[in-house]
Coordinates of C-alpha atoms in Angstrom, one line a residue:
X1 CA -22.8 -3.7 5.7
X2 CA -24.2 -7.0 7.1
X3 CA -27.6 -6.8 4.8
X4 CA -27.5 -4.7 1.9
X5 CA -30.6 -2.4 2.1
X6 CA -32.8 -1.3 -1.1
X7 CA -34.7 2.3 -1.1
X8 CA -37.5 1.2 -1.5
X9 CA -37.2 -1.3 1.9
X10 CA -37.1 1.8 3.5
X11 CA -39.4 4.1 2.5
X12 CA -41.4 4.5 5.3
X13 CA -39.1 4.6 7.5
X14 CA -37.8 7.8 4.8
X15 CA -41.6 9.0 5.0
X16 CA -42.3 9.3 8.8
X17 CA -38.7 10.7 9.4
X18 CA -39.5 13.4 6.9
X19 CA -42.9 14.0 7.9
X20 CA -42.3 13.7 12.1
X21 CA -38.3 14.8 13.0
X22 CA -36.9 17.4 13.5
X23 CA -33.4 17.8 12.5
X24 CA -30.5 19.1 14.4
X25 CA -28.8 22.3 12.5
X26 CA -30.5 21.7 9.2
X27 CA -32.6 23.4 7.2
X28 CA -35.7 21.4 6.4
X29 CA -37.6 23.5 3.3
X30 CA -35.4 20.8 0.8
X31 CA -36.6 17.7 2.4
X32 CA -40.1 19.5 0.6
X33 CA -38.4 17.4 -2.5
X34 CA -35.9 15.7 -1.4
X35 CA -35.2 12.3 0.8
X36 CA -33.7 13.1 3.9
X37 CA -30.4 11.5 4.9
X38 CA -30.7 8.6 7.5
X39 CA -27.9 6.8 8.6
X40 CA -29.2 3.0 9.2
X41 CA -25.5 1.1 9.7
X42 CA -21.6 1.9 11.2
X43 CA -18.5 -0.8 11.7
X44 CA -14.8 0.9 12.6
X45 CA -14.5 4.1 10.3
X46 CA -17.5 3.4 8.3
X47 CA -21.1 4.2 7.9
X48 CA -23.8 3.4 5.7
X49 CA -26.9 5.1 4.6
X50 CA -30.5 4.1 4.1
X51 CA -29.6 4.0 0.3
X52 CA -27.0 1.5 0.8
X53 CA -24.0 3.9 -0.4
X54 CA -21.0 3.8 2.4
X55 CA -19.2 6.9 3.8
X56 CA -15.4 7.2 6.0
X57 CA -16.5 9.0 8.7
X58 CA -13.6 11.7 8.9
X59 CA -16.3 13.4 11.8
X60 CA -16.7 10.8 14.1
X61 CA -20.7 10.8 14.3
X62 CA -21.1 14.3 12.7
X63 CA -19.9 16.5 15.9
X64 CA -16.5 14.7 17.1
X65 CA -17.7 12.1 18.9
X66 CA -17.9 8.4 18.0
X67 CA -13.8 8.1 19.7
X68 CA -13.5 4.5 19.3
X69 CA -15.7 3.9 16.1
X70 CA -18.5 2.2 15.6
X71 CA -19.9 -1.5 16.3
X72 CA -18.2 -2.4 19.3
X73 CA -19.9 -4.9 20.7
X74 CA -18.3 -5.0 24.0
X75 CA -19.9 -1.6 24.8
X76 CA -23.0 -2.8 24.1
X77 CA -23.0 -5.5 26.0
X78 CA -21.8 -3.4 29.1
X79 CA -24.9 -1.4 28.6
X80 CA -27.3 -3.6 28.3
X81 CA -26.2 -5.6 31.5
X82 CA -25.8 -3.0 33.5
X83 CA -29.8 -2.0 32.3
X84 CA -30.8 -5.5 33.6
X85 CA -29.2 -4.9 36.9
X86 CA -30.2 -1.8 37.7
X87 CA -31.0 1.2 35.1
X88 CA -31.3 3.8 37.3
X89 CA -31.8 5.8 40.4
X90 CA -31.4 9.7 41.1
X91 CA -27.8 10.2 41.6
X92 CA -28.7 11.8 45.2
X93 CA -27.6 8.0 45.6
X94 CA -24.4 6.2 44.0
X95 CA -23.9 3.6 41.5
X96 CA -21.7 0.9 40.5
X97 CA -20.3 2.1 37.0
X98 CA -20.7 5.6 38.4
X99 CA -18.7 4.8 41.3
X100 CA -15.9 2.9 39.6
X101 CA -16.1 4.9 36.4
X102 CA -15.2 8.1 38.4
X103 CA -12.2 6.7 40.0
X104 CA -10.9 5.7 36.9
X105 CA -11.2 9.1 35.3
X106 CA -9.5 10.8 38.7
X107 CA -6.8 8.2 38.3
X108 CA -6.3 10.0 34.7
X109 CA -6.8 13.7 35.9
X110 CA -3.8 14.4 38.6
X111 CA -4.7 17.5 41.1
X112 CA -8.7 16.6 40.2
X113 CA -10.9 14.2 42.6
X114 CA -14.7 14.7 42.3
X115 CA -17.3 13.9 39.5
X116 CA -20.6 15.5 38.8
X117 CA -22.0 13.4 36.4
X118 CA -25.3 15.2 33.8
X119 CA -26.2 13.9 30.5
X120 CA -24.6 16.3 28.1
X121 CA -22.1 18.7 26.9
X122 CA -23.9 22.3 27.5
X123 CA -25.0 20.6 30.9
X124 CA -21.6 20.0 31.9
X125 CA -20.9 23.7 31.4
X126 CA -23.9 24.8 33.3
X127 CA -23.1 22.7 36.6
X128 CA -19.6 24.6 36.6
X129 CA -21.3 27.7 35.6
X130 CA -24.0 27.6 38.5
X131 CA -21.1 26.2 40.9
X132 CA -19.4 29.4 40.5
X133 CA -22.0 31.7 40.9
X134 CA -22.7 29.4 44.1
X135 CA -19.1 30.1 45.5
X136 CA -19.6 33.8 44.9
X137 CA -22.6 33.8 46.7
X138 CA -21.5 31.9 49.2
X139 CA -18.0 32.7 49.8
X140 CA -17.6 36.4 48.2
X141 CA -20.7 38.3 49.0
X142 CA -22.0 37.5 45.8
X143 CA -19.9 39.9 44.2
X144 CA -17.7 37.2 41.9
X145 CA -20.6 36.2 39.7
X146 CA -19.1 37.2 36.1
X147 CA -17.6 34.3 34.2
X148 CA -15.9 35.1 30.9
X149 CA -15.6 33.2 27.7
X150 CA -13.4 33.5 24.5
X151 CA -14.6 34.7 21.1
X152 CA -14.4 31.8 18.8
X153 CA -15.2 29.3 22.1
X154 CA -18.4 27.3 21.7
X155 CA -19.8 25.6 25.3
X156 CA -23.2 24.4 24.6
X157 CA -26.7 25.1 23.5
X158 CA -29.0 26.0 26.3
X159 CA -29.3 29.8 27.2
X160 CA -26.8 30.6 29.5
X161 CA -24.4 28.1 27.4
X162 CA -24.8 30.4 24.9
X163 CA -24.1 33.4 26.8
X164 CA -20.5 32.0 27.2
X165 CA -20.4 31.4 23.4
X166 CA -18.1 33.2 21.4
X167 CA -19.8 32.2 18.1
X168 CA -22.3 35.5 16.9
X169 CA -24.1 33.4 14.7
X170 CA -25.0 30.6 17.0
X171 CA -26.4 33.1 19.5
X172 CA -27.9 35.5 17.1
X173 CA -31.7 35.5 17.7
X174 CA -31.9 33.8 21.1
X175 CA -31.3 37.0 23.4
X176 CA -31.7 37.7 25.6
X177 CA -29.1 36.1 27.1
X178 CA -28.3 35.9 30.5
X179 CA -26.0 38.1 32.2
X180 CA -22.9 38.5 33.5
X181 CA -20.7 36.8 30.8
X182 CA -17.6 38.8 29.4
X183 CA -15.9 38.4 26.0
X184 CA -12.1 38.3 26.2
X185 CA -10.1 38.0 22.6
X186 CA -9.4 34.7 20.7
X187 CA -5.6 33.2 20.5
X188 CA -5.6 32.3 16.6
X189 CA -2.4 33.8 15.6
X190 CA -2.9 33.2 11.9
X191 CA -5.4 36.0 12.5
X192 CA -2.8 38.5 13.9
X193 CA -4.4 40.9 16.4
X194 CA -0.6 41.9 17.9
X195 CA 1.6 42.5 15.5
X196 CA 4.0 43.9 17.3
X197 CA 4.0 41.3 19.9
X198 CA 7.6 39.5 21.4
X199 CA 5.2 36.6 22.3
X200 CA 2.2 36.0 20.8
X201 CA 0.7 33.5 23.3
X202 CA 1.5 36.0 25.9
X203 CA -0.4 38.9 24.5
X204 CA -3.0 37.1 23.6
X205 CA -3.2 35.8 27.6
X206 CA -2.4 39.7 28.3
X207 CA -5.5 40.5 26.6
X208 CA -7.5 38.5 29.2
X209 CA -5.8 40.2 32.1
X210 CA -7.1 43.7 30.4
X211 CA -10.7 42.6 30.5
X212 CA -10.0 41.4 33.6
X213 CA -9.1 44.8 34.9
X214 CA -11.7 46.6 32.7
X215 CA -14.4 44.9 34.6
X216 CA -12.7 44.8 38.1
X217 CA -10.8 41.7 39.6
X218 CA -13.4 41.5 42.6
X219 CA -16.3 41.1 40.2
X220 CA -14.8 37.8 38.4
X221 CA -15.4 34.3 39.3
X222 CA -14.7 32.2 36.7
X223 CA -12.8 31.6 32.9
X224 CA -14.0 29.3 30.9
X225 CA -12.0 28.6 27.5
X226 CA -11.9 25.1 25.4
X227 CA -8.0 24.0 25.4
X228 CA -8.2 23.7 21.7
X229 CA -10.8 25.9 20.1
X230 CA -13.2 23.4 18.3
X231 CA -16.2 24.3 16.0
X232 CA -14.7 28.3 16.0
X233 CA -11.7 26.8 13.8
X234 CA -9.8 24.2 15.1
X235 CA -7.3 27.1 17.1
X236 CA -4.1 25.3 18.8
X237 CA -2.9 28.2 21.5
X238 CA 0.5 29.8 21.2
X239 CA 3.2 28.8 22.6
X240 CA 3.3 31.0 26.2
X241 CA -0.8 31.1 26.2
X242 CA -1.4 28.6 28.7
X243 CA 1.1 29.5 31.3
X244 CA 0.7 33.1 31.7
X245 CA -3.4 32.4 31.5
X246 CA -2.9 30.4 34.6
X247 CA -0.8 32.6 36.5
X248 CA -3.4 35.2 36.0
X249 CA -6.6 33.4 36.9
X250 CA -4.3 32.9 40.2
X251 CA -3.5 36.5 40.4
X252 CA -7.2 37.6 40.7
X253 CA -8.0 34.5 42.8
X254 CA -10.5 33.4 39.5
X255 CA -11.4 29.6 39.1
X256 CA -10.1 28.3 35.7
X257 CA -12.9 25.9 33.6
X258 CA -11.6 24.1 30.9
X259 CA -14.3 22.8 28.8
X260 CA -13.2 19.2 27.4
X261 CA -16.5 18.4 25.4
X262 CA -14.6 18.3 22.2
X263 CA -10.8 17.7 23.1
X264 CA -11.2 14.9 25.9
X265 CA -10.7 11.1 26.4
X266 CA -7.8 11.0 23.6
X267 CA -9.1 12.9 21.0
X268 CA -5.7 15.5 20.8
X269 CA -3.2 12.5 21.7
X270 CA -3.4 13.3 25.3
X271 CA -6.2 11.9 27.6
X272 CA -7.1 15.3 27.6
X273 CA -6.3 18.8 25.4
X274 CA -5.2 20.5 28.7
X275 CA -2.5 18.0 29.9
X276 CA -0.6 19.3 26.6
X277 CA -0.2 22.8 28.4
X278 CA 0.6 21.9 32.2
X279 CA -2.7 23.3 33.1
X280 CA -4.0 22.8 36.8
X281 CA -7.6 23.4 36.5
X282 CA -10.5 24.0 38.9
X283 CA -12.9 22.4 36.8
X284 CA -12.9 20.3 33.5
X285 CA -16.1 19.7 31.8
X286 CA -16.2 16.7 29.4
X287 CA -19.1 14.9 27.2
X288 CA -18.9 13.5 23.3
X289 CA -15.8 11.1 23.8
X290 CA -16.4 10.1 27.4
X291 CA -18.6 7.1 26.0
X292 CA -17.9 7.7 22.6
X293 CA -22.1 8.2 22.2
X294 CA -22.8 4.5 23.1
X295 CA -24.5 6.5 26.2
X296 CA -25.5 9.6 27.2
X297 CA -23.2 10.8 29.5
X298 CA -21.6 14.2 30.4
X299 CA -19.0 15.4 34.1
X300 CA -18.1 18.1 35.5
X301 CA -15.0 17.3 37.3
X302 CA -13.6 19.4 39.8
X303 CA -11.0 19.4 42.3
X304 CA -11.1 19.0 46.2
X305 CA -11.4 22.7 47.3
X306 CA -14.0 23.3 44.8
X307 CA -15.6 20.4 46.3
X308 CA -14.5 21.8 49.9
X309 CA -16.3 25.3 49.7
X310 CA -20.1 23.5 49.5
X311 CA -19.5 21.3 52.7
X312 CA -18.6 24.4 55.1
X313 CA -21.6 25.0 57.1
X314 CA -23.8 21.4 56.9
X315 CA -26.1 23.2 59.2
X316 CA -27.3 25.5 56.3
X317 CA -29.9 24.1 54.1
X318 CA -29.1 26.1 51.7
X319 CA -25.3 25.8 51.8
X320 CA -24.5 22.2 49.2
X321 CA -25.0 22.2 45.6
X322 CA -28.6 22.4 44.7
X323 CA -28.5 20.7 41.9
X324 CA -29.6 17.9 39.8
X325 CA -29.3 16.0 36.5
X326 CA -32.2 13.9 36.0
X327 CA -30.3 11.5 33.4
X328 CA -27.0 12.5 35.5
X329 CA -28.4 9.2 37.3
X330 CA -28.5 6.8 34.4
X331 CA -26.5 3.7 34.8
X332 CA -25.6 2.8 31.5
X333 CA -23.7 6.3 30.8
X334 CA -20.7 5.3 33.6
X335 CA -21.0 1.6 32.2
X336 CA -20.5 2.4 28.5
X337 CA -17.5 5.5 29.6
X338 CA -15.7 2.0 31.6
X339 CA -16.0 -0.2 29.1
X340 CA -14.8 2.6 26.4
X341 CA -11.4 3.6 28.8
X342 CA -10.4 0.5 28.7
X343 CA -11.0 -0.3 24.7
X344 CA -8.3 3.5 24.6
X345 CA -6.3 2.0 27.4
X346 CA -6.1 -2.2 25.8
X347 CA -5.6 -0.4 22.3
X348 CA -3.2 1.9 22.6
X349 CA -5.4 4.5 21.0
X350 CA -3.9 7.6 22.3
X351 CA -0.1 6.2 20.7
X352 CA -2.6 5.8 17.2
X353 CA -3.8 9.1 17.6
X354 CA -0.4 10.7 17.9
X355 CA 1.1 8.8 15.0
X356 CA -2.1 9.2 12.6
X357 CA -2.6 12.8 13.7
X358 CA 1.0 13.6 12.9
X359 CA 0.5 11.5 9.5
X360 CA -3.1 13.6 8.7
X361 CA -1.1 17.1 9.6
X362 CA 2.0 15.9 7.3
X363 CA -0.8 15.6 4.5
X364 CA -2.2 18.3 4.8
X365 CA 0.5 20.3 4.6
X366 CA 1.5 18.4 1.6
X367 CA -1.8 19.6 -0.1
X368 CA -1.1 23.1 1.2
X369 CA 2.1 23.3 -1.2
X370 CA -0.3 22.0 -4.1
X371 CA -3.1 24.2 -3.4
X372 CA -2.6 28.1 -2.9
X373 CA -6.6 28.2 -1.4
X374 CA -4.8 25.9 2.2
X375 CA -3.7 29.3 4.2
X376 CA -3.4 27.3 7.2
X377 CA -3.0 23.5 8.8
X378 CA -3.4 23.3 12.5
X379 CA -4.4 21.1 15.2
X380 CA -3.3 18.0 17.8
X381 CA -3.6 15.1 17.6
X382 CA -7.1 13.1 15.5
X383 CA -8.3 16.8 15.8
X384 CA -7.2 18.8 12.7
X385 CA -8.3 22.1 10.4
X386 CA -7.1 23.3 7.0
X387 CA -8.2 27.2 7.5
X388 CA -9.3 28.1 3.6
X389 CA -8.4 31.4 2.0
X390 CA -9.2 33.1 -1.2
X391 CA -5.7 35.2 -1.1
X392 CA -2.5 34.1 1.0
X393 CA -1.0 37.5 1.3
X394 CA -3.9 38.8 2.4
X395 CA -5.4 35.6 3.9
X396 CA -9.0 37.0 2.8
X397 CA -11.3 34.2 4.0
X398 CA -12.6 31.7 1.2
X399 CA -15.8 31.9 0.1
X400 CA -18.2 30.1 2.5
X401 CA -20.6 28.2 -0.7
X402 CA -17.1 27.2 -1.9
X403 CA -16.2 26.0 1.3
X404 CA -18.9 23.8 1.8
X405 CA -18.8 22.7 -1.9
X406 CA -15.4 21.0 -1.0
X407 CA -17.6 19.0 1.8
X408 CA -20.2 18.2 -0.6
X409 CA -18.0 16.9 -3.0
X410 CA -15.8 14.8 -0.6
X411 CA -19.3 13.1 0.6
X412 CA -20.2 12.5 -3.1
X413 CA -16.9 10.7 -3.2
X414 CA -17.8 8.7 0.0
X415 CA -15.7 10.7 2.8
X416 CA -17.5 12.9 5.1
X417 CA -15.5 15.9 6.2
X418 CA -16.3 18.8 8.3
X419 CA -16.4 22.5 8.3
X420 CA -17.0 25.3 10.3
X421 CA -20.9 26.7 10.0
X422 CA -23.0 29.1 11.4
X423 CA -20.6 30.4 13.8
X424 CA -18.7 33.4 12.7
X425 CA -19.8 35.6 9.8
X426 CA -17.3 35.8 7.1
X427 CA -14.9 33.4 9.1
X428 CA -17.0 30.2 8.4
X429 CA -13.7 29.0 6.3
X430 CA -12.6 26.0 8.2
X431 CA -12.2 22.1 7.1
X432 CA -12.6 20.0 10.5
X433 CA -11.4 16.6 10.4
X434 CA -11.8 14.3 13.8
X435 CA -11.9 10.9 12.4
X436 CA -12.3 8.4 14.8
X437 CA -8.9 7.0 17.4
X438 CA -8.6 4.0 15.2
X439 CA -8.2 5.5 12.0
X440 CA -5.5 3.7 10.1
X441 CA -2.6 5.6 7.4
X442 CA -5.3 4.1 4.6
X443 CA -7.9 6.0 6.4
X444 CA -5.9 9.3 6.2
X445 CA -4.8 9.3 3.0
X446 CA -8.4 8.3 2.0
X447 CA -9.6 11.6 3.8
X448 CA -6.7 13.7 2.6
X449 CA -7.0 12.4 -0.7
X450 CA -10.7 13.2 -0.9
X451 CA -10.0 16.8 -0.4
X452 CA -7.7 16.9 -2.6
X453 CA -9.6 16.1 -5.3
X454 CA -13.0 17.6 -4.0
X455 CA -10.1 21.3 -4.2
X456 CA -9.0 21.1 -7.5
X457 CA -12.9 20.3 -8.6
X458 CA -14.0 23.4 -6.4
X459 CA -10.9 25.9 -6.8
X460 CA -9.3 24.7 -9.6

């Protein structure tokens, strides 16, 4: 930390935040008697608190997406040039960063070629949303409009993000919700639903095709799934998923969205979670990682004949995308996502995300063999989650205070680890670690070592 910061320098700063802000997923009644957290300082992996005390940031920013750590100067510096020169202007006209930040991207996303750009995550997911209730309208009599989701699958906050969100507890007590969204079963095979399945991965995808059927091919426009399952529990598909998912969204003629919020610009060890699985999108929604939250900045990415079916009739006012992002046309959000590609590309991060990845899964399974409560380790990549269980035979879920004890007591030792909350009831079991793409091995054995100890203080 570059000047060492005393309480009591702070305490009005402690004061107003207390008595002015409201907090994102917290519960405010103990800030009644207790000092808020405020986070004043971060270089590399590291972050500092308005007490002084330093934490390894195993979370990168809290919600996976500081990608390239903190402090980097060089991204600063692009931001604030690009402010000087020009700021803004609605993106109903271009940009410099936007215009060479999106061929960059296309240059990393074969078979894709246009960018919509918005100013975060669950905004991302509503452009493709609205885009294919647009094409159903305007290419299918309107009868394509349903757009499923997968249980466990998390897109976003606003209303009709969260009526494509498989997580119960994150919706409960914001309906209604709007309709036309379907459910289709998760892929985690740890939790079995087809025992008697040749391929897992395939019946899981089969499942889909049921729903599919259920609710009538002609009546569905769109599937949106993350490639990697994030904040529902870190859930790597099957082997077989991914395939047979795309044959049948080509079957029924239904326009695949992957949402890359979480997994994209490196974070699995590929540029992005779906270029593990051979995957040829329609769409692919990123956010988080794109300017590793130096700006805000979100895309929806599509490819040509999406693009294609809102130029056919130019003499219809009502026939292009009627759309816009106010903060889609912010300057500095292209400017900081160039300057961050090319700090991945100059530092090999992706090749450092593979090798410390693989190093953080070895771990972990190391510290399965010590501790019975590890039913599962799964992930890809800097995007990893120890599943915890209070029985193995019966993989009975651990207890969720226990749970978040074990993140408690890895923050009292200085590491901040993740873990699955107020998403699924009785399933809110899951340690999520996304450290940033230059962690180092000393990094990962810091983190693994950290829940080590913070499990035999909480289990025993």
């Amino acid at each position: 930390m570059n000047v060492p910061i005393q309480p009591n320098d702070i305490q009005a700063i402690i004061d107003a935040d207390r008595s002015h802000v409201w907090h994102h997923l917290i519960q405010h009644k103990p800030f009644e008697t207790i000092d808020p957290r405020i986070m004043v300082e971060g270089r590399g992996m590291r972050v500092w608190d308005a007490t002084g005390k330093e934490h390894l940031d195993a979370v990168s920013g809290g919600v996976w997406t500081v990608n390239v750590g903190y402090g980097r100067e060089s991204i600063a510096n692009a931001v604030r040039d690009q402010l000087v020169k020009m700021n803004y202007f609605a993106n109903s006209a271009g940009s410099i960063p936007g215009a060479l930040f999106a061929q960059k991207l296309i240059e990393k996303m074969p078979g894709m070629s246009r960018v919509y750009y918005s100013n975060s995550g669950s905004e991302a997911n509503e452009k493709a949303f609205k885009m294919i209730r647009q094409i159903s309208h305007r290419h299918h009599g309107g009868r394509k409009y349903k757009i499923l989701y997968r249980d466990r699958d998390y897109h976003g906050t606003t209303l009709a993000a969260l009526s494509a969100g498989g997580q119960p507890q994150r919706v409960e007590q914001y309906g209604p919700l709007a309709p036309g969204f379907v459910m289709v079963p998760h892929c985690l095979e740890y939790r079995n639903q087809y025992p008697d399945a040749e391929s897992y991965g395939e019946a899981a995808a089969n499942a889909i095709e049921e729903v599919i059927l259920r609710e009538g091919p002609d009546t569905v426009g769109g599937l949106c799934l993350e490639p990697i399952t994030a904040g529902g529990g870190v859930i790597t598909p099957p082997e077989g998923y991914w395939p047979r998912v795309q044959e049948i969204c080509r079957k029924y003629d239904i326009l695949l969205h992957i949402d890359e919020v979480v997994c994209g610009v490196g974070r699995t060890g590929e540029w992005f979670g779906y270029q593990h699985y051979g995957i040829k999108p329609d769409f692919v929604t990123m956010a988080k990682g794109v300017a590793s939250g130096y700006a805000a900045i979100s895309c929806t990415v599509t490819t040509e004949a999406v693009f294609e079916q809102f130029k056919d009739d130019p003499g219809d006012p009502m026939s292009y995308f009627r759309d816009i992002s106010t903060f889609g046309g912010c300057a500095a959000g292209p400017a900081a996502a160039l300057e961050n590609m090319r700090i991945v590309e100059d530092e090999n991060l992706i090749g450092n995300t593979q090798a410390m990845g693989a190093r953080m899964i070895d771990n972990l399974h190391a510290l399965q063999e010590r501790h019975a409560v590890i039913g599962d380790v799964r992930g890809k990549g800097l995007f990893v989650g120890a599943e915890l269980v209070s029985d193995r035979k019966s993989r009975e879920p651990a207890e969720e205070k226990k749970v978040q004890a074990v993140v408690a007591d890895c923050m009292a030792q200085g590491v901040i680890i993740g873990a699955t909350n107020r998403s699924l009831p009785g399933f809110n079991n899951t340690l999520c670690f996304s450290p940033a793409l230059i962690a180092t091995a000393d990094d990962i054995d810091r983190i693994t070592d950290s829940v080590d100890q913070a499990l035999k203080r909480v289990f025993g």
